Coordinates of C-alpha atoms and ligand atoms in Angstrom, one line a residue:
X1 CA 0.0 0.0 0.0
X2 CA 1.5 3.1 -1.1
X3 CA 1.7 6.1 1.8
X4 CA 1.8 9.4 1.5
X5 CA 2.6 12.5 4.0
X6 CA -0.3 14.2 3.8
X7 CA -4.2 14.7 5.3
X8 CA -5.0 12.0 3.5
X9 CA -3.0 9.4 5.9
X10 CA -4.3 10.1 9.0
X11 CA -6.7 7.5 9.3
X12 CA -4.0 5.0 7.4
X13 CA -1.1 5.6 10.1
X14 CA -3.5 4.4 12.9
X15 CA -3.5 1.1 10.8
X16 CA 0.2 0.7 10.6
X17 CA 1.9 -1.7 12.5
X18 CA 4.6 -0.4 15.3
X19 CA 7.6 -0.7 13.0
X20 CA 6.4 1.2 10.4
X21 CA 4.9 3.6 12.4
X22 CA 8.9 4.1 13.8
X23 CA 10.0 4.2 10.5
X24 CA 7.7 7.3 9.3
X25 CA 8.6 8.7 12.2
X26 CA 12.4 8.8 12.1
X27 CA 11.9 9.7 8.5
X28 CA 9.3 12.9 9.1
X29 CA 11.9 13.7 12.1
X30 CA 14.7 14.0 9.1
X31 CA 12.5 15.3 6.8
X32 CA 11.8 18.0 8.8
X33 CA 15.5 19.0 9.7
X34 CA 15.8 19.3 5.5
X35 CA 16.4 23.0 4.7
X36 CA 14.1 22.9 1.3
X37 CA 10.4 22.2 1.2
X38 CA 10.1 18.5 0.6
X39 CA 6.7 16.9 0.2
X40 CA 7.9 13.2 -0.4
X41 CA 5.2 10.7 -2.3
X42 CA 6.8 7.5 -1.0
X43 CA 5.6 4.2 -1.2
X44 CA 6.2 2.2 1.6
X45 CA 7.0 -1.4 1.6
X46 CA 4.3 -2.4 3.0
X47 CA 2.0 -4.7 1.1
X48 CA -2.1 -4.7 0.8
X49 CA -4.0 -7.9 0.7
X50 CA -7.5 -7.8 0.3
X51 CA -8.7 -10.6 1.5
X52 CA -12.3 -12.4 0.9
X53 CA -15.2 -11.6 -1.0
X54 CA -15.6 -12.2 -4.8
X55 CA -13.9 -11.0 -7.7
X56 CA -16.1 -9.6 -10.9
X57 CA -15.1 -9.5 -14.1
X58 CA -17.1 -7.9 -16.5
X59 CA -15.4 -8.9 -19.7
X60 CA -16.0 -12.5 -18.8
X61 CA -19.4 -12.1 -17.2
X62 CA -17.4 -14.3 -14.3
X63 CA -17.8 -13.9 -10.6
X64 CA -15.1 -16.0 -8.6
X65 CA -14.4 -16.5 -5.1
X66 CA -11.5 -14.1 -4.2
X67 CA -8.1 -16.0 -3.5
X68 CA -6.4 -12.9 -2.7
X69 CA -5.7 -9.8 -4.3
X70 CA -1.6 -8.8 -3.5
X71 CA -1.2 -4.9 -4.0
X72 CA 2.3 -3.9 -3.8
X73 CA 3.4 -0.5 -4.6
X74 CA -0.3 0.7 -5.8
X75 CA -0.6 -2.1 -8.4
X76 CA -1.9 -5.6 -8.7
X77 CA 1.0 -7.6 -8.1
X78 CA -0.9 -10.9 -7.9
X79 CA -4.3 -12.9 -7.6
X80 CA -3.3 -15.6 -5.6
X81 CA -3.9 -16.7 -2.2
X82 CA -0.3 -15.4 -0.5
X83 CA 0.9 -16.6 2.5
X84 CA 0.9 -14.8 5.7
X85 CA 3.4 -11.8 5.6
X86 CA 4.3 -10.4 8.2
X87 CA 4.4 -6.9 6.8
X88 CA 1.5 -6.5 4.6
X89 CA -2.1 -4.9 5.8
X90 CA -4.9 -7.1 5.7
X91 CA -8.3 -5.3 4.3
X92 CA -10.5 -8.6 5.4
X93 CA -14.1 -8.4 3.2
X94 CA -17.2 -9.6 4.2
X95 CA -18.5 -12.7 2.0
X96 CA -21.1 -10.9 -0.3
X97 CA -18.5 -7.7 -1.0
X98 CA -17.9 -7.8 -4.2
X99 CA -14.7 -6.5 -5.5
X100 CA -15.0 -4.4 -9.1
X101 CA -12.3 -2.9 -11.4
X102 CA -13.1 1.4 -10.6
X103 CA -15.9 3.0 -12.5
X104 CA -14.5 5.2 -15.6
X105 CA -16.6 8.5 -15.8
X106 CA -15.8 10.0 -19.9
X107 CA -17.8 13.0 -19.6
X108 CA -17.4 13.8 -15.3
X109 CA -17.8 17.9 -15.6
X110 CA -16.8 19.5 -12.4
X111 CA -18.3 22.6 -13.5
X112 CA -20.9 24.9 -12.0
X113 CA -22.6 27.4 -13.3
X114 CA -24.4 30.4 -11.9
X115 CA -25.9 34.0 -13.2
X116 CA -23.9 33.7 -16.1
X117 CA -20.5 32.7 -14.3
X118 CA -19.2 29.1 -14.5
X119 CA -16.1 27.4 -12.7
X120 CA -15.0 24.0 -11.7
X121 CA -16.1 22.6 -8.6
X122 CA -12.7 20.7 -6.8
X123 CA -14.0 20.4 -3.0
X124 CA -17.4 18.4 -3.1
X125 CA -17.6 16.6 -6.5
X126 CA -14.1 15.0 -6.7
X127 CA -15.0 13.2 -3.2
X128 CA -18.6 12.2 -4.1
X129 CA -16.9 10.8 -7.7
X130 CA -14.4 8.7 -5.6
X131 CA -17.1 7.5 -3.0
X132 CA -19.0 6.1 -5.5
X133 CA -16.4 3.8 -7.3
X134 CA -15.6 6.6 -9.9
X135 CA -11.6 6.1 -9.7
X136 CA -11.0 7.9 -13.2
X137 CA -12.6 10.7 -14.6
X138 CA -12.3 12.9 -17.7
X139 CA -13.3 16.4 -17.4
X140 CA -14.6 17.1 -21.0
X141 CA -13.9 20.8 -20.9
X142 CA -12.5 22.4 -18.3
X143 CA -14.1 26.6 -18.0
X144 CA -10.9 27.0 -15.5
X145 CA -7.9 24.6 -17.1
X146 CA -5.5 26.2 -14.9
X147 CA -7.5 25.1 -11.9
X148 CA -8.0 21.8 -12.7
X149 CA -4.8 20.9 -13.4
X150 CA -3.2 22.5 -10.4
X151 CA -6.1 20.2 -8.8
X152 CA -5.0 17.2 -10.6
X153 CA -1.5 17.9 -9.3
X154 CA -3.0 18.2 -5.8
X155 CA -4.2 14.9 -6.4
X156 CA -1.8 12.8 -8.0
X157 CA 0.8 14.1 -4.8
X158 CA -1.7 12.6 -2.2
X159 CA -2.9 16.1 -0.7
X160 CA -6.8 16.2 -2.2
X161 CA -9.3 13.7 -2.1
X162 CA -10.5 12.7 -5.9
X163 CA -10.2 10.4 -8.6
X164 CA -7.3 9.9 -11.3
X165 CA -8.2 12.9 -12.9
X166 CA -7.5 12.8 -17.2
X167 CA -8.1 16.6 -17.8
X168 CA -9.7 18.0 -20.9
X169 CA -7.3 21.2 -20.9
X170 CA -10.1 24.6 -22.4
X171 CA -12.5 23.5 -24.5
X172 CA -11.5 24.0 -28.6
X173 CA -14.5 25.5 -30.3
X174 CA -16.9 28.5 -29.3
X175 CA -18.0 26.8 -25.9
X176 CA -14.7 28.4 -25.1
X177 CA -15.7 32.4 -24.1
X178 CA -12.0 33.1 -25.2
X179 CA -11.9 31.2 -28.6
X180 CA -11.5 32.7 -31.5
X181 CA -13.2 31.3 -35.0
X182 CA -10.4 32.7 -36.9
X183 CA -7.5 30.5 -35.4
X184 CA -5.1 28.9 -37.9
X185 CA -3.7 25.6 -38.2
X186 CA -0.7 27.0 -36.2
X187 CA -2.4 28.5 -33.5
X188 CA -4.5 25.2 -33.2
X189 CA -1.3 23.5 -33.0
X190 CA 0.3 25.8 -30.6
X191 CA -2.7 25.5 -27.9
X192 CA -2.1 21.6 -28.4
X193 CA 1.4 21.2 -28.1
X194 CA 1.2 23.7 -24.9
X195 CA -1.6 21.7 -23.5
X196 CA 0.2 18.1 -24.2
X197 CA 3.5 19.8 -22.8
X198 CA 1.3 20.0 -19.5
X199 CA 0.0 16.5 -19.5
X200 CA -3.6 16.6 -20.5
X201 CA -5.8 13.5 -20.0
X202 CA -7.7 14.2 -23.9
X203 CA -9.2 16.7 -25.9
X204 CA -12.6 18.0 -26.2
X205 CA -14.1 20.2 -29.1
X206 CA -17.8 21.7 -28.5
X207 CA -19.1 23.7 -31.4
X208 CA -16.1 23.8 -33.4
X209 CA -15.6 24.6 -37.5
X210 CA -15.0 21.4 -39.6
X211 CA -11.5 22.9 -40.2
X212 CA -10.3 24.1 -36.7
X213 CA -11.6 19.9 -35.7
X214 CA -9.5 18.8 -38.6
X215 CA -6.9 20.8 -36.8
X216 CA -7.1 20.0 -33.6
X217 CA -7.4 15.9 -34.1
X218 CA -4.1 16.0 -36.4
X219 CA -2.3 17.9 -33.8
X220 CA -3.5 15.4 -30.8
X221 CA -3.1 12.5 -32.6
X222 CA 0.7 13.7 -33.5
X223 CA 0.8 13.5 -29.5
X224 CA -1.1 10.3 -28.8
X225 CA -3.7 12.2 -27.1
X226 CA -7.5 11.4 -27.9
X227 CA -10.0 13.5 -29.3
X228 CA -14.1 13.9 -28.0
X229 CA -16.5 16.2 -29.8
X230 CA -20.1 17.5 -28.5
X231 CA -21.4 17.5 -32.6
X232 CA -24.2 19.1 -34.7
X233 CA -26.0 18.6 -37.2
X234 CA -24.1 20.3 -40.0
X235 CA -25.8 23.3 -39.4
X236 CA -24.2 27.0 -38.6
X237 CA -20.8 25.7 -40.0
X238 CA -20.9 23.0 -37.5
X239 CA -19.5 19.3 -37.9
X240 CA -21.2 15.7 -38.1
X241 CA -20.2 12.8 -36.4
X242 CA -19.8 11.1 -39.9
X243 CA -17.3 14.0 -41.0
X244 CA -15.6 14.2 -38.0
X245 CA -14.9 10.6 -38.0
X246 CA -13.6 10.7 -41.5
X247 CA -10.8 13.6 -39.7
X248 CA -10.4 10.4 -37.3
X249 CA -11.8 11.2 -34.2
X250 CA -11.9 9.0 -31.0
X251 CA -15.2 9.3 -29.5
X252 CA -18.2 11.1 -30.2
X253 CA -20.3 12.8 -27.0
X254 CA -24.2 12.5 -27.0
X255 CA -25.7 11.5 -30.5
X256 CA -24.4 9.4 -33.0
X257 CA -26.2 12.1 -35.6
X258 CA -24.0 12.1 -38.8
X259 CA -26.4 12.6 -41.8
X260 CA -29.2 11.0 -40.1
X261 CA -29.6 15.2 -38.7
X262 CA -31.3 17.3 -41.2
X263 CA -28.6 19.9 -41.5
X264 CA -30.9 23.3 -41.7
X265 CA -31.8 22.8 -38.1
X266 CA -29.8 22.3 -34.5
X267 CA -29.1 18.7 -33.8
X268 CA -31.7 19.2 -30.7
X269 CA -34.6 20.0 -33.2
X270 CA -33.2 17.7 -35.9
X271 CA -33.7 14.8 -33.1
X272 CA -36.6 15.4 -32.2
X273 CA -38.2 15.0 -35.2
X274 CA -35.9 11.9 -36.3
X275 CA -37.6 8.1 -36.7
X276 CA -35.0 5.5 -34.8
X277 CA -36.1 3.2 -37.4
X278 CA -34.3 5.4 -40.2
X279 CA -32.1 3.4 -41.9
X280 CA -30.0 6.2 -42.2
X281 CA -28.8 5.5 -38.6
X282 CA -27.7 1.9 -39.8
X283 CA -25.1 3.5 -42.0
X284 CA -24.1 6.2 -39.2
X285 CA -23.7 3.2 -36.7
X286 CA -21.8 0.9 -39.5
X287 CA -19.0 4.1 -39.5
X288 CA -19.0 3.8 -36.1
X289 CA -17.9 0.4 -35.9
X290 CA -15.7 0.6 -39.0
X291 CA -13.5 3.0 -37.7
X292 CA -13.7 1.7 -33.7
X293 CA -15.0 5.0 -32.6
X294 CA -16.3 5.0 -28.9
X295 CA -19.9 6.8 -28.4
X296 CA -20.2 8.9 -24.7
X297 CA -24.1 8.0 -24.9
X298 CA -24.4 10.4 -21.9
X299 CA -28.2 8.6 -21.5
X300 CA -29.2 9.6 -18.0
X301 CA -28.5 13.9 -18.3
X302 CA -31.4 13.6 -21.2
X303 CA -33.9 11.9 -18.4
X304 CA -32.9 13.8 -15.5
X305 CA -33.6 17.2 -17.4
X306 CA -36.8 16.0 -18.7
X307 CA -38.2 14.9 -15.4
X308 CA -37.8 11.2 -16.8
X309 CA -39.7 8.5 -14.4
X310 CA -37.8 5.5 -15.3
X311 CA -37.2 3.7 -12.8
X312 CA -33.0 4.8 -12.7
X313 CA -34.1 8.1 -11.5
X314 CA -36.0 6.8 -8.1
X315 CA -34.1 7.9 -5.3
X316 CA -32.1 6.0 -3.0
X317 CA -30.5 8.4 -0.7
X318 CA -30.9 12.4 -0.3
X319 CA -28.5 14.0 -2.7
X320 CA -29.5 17.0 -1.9
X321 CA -27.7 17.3 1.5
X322 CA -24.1 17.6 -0.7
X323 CA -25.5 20.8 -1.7
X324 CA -24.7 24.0 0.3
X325 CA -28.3 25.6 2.0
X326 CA -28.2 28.0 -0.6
X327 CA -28.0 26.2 -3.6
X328 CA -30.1 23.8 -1.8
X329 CA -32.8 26.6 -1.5
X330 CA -32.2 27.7 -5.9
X331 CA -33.6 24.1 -6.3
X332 CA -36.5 24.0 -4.0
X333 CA -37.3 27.4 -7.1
X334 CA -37.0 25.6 -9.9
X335 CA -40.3 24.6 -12.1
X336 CA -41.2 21.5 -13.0
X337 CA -39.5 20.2 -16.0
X338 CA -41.0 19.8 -19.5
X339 CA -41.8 15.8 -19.5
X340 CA -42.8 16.2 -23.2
X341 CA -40.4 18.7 -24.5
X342 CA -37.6 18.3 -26.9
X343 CA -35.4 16.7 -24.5
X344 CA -37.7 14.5 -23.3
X345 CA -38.2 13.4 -27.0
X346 CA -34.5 13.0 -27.4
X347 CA -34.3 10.8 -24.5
X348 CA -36.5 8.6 -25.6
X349 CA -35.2 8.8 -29.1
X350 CA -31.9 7.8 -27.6
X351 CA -33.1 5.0 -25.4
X352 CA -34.0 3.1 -28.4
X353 CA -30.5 3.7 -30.4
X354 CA -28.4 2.7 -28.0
X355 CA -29.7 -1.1 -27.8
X356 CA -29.4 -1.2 -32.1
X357 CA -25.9 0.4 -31.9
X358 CA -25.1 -2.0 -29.1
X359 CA -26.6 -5.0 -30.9
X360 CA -24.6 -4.2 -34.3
X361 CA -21.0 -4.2 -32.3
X362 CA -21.0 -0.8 -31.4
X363 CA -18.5 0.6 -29.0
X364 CA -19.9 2.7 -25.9
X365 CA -18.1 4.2 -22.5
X366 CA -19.7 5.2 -19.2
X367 CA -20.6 9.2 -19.4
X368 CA -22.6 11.1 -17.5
X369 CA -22.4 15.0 -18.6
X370 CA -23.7 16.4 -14.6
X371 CA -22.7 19.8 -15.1
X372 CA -24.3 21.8 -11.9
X373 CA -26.6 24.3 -13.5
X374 CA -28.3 26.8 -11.4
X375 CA -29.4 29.3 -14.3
X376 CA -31.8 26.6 -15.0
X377 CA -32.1 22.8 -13.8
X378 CA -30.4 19.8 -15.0
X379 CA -32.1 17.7 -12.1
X380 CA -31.8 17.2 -8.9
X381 CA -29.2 14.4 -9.3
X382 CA -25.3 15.0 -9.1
X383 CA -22.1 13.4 -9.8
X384 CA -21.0 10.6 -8.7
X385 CA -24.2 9.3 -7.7
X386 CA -25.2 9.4 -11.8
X387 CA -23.1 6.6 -13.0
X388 CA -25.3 4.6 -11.0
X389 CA -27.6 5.9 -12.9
X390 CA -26.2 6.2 -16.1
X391 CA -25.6 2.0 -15.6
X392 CA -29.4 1.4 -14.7
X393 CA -30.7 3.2 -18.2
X394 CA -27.9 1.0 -20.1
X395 CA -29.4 -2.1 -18.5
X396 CA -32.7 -1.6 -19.0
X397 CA -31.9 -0.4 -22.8
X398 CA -31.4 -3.9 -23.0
X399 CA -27.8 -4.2 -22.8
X400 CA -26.8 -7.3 -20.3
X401 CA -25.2 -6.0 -17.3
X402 CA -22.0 -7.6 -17.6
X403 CA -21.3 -5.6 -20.4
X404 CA -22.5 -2.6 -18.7
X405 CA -20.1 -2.6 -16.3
X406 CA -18.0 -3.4 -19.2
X407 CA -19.0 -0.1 -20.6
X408 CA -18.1 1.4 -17.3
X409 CA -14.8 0.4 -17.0
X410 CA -12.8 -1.2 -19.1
X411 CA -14.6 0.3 -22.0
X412 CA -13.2 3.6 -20.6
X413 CA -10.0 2.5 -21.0
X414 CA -9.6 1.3 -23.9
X415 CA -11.5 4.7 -25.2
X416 CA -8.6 6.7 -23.5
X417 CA -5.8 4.2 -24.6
X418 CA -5.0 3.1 -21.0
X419 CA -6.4 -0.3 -20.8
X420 CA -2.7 -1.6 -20.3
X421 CA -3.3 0.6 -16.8
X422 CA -6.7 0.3 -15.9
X423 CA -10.2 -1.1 -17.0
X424 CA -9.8 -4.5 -15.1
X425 CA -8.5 -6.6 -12.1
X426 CA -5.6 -8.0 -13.6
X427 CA -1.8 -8.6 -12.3
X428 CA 0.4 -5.7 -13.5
X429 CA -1.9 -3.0 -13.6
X430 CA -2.9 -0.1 -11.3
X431 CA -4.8 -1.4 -8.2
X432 CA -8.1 0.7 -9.1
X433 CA -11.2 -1.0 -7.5
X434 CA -14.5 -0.7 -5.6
X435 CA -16.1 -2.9 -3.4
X436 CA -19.5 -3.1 -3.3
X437 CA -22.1 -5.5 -1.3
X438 CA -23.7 -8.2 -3.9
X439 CA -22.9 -9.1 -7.1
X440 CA -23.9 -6.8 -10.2
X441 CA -24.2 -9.2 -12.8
X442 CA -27.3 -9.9 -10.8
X443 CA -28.5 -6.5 -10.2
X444 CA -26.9 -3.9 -11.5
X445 CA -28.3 -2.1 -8.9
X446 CA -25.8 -3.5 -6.3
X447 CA -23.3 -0.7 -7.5
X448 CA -25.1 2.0 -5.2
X449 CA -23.7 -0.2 -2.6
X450 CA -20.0 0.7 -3.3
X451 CA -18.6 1.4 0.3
X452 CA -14.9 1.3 -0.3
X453 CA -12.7 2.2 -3.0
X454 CA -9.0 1.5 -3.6
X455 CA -6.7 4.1 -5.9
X456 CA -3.2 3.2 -6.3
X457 CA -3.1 0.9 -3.3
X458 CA -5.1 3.8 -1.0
X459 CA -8.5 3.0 0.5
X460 CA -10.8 5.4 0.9
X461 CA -14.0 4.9 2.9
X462 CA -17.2 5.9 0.6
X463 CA -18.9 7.0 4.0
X464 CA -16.0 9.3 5.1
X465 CA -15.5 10.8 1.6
X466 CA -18.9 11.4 1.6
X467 CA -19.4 12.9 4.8
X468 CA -16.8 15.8 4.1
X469 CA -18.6 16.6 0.5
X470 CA -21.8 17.4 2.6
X471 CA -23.3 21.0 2.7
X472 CA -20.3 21.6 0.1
X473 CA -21.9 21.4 -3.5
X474 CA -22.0 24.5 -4.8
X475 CA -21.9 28.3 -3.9
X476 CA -22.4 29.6 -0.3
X477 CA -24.3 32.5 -1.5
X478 CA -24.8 35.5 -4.4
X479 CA -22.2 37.2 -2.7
X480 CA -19.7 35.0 -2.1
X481 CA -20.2 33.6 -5.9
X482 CA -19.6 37.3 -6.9
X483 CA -16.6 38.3 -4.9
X484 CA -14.8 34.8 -6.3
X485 CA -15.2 36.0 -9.8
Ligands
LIG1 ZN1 -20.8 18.2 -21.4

């Protein structure tokens, strides 16, 4: 189990055996006698077995009693019952946990937006992600990419609760405020090579030219770095998925569109009037698959903003108390929403797309676009919680829930090129899991339960993480937002 100096190991040092607990000691004592600031992210040799339960795999659809998992320096060293050692922590599981690869969240916004002003949130929804098995996330356009990856950073040294965080860097098109239409090829290239330079997780365009796109995916590609697009319908100088996969993008966010959308209207009015037995949407999904593009289907945002009542959107727990008592109080104004608006049409539009495109081979990752809107409402249901959700609407599409938690993680990987990483409980890869209570092949449902969550050898208690995300979720008040700006 990897330890690090910081808040985060409080509650592991009480868990360290008497040796150990000398050894941080004497080294903190000479730590602290070094002249420069040094913030060490150590592993120690201690060792993690997690012992008991059941291991899933969702690739396989198999569920098999867990011999032991053997985590040594934050990654799967071995599946194997392992002797008694005398230096390893024991995590002991009851016999229905179930132990899952971590949940991969494509399209995990952290931001917020409210009277006109939007930022990312980095103190409630990075915990609520983690507590809920979400142990990667990309952002999918960041409003403050400076922010986020100083967050990330935060992260990655052990000194703020969230999960591995693959950030979008700004977003490339005129969802950017500061974007401008008339960028060249070189500036294209130059905000891509800056933002590679910095490590960024993946790209994201949102209403972007056809020509800054073509731009953009040459550029990330020449960096191995992925490319996402929130598309249109070909109107306005915008870009279909079937032209933007022909520049070679990755993945395509929300509708799989192409020249299935009539092109003199917005893809939201195009979809509403479209027949899901066109058989133009055969084509669209057959250039899907022929050019292994990954589709964010993003499902569950279309339901909650319609006021769906499908049965994903009952309520297991109050996710309301995450929010501060004054965003609380902007939802208790909202109106009802529109059940048989546009939206609502498109949801159901895309409830009965996914199971064809899924039936014909086509490739989908967990996404749950849960930006928190308070100029207007989204839903009352927030991050982390959604890809519960999100799962549910996959499942009772039709789609056999093996292969939606497929979808949820190793899918993810794969989509993000990191399935030699992450994406499944394997020996040599990152030690990314959850554990929840019952076995999800069964009922998907049994992913609510999650209750601990393992990153890189950490655990993290769902409860606890939760607990300090409560009352947090969103701005304190109109001042307060203001004065931030
Ligand atoms: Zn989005």
């Amino acid at each position: 189990m990897s330890i690090r100096f910081s808040s985060l190991t409080k509650k592991h040092f009480r868990n360290l055996n008497k040796m150990t607990k000398q050894y941080l000691i004497a080294f903190l004592l000479i730590a602290s006698c070094t002249v420069f600031l040094f913030i060490p992210s150590i592993s120690s040799a201690q060792n993690l077995i997690i012992r008991g339960g059941w291991i899933v795999h969702p690739e396989s659809a198999e569920v098999i009693p867990n011999p032991d998992i053997l985590i040594q320096n934050g990654d799967i060293a071995a599946i194997q019952r392992t002797t008694f050692d005398d230096d390893a922590k024991i995590l002991a599981l009851d016999p229905n946990d179930h132990i899952l690869p971590g949940l991969i969240d494509l399209h995990a916004h952290l931001k917020m937006e409210y009277r006109g002003i939007t930022r990312d949130d980095t103190t409630a929804t990075p915990k609520m992600l983690l507590a809920n098995g979400v142990t990667t996330i990309f952002t999918a356009g960041d409003v403050e990419p400076e922010k986020v990856l100083q967050f990330k950073k935060n992260v990655n040294a052990g000194n703020s609760y969230g999960p591995r965080i693959l950030n979008s860097g700004p977003y490339f098109g005129r969802a950017n405020p500061d974007w401008n239409p008339e960028y060249t090829r070189g500036d294209i290239y130059r905000i891509v090579d800056e933002w590679a330079e910095r490590g960024v997780g993946g790209f994201k365009a949102k209403t972007i030219s056809p020509v800054n796109l073509k731009h953009l995916i040459d550029r990330a590609h020449h960096h191995n770095i992925t490319v996402t697009a929130h598309l249109n319908s070909g109107w306005n100088n915008t870009v279909r998925s079937d032209e933007a996969i022909s520049m070679g993008i990755d993945r395509v966010e929300h509708f799989l569109g192409g020249s299935a959308l009539p092109d003199s209207v917005h893809a939201y009015d195009g979809l509403e009037q479209l027949d899901p037995d066109d058989p133009e949407f055969d084509k669209i999904i057959d250039i899907f698959i022929e050019n292994d593009v990954f589709f964010s289907a993003t499902m569950g945002t279309f339901g909650a903003w319609s006021g769906s009542s499908d049965p994903a959107f009952e309520k297991w727990v109050d996710e309301t108390v995450y929010l501060t008592p004054f965003t609380k109080q902007l939802f208790e104004k909202f109106e009802e929403p529109d059940t048989e608006g546009t939206i609502a049409a498109v949801y159901g539009i895309k409830k009965e797309l996914i199971k064809d495109y899924y039936d014909r081979g086509g490739m989908i990752v967990l996404a749950t676009d849960r930006p928190l809107y308070l100029d207007s409402s989204l839903g009352p249901h927030f991050n982390g919680f959604f890809v519960h959700r999100e799962m549910e609407i996959l499942a009772d599409a039709g789609i056999p829930n093996a292969d939606v938690l497929t979808i949820a993680t190793l899918n993810g990987a794969r989509a993000m090129g990191l399935d030699h990483q992450i994406g499944s409980i394997e020996p040599g890869k990152i030690a990314y899991l959850m554990i929840i209570d019952g076995n999800p092949i069964e009922d998907i449902r049994r992913t609510r339960t999650v209750h601990t969550v393992i990153k890189e050898g950490n655990i993290f208690n769902s409860g606890y993480l939760l607990n300090l995300a409560e009352g947090k979720l969103g701005p304190q008040s109109d001042e307060k937002w203001m004065e931030d700006k």
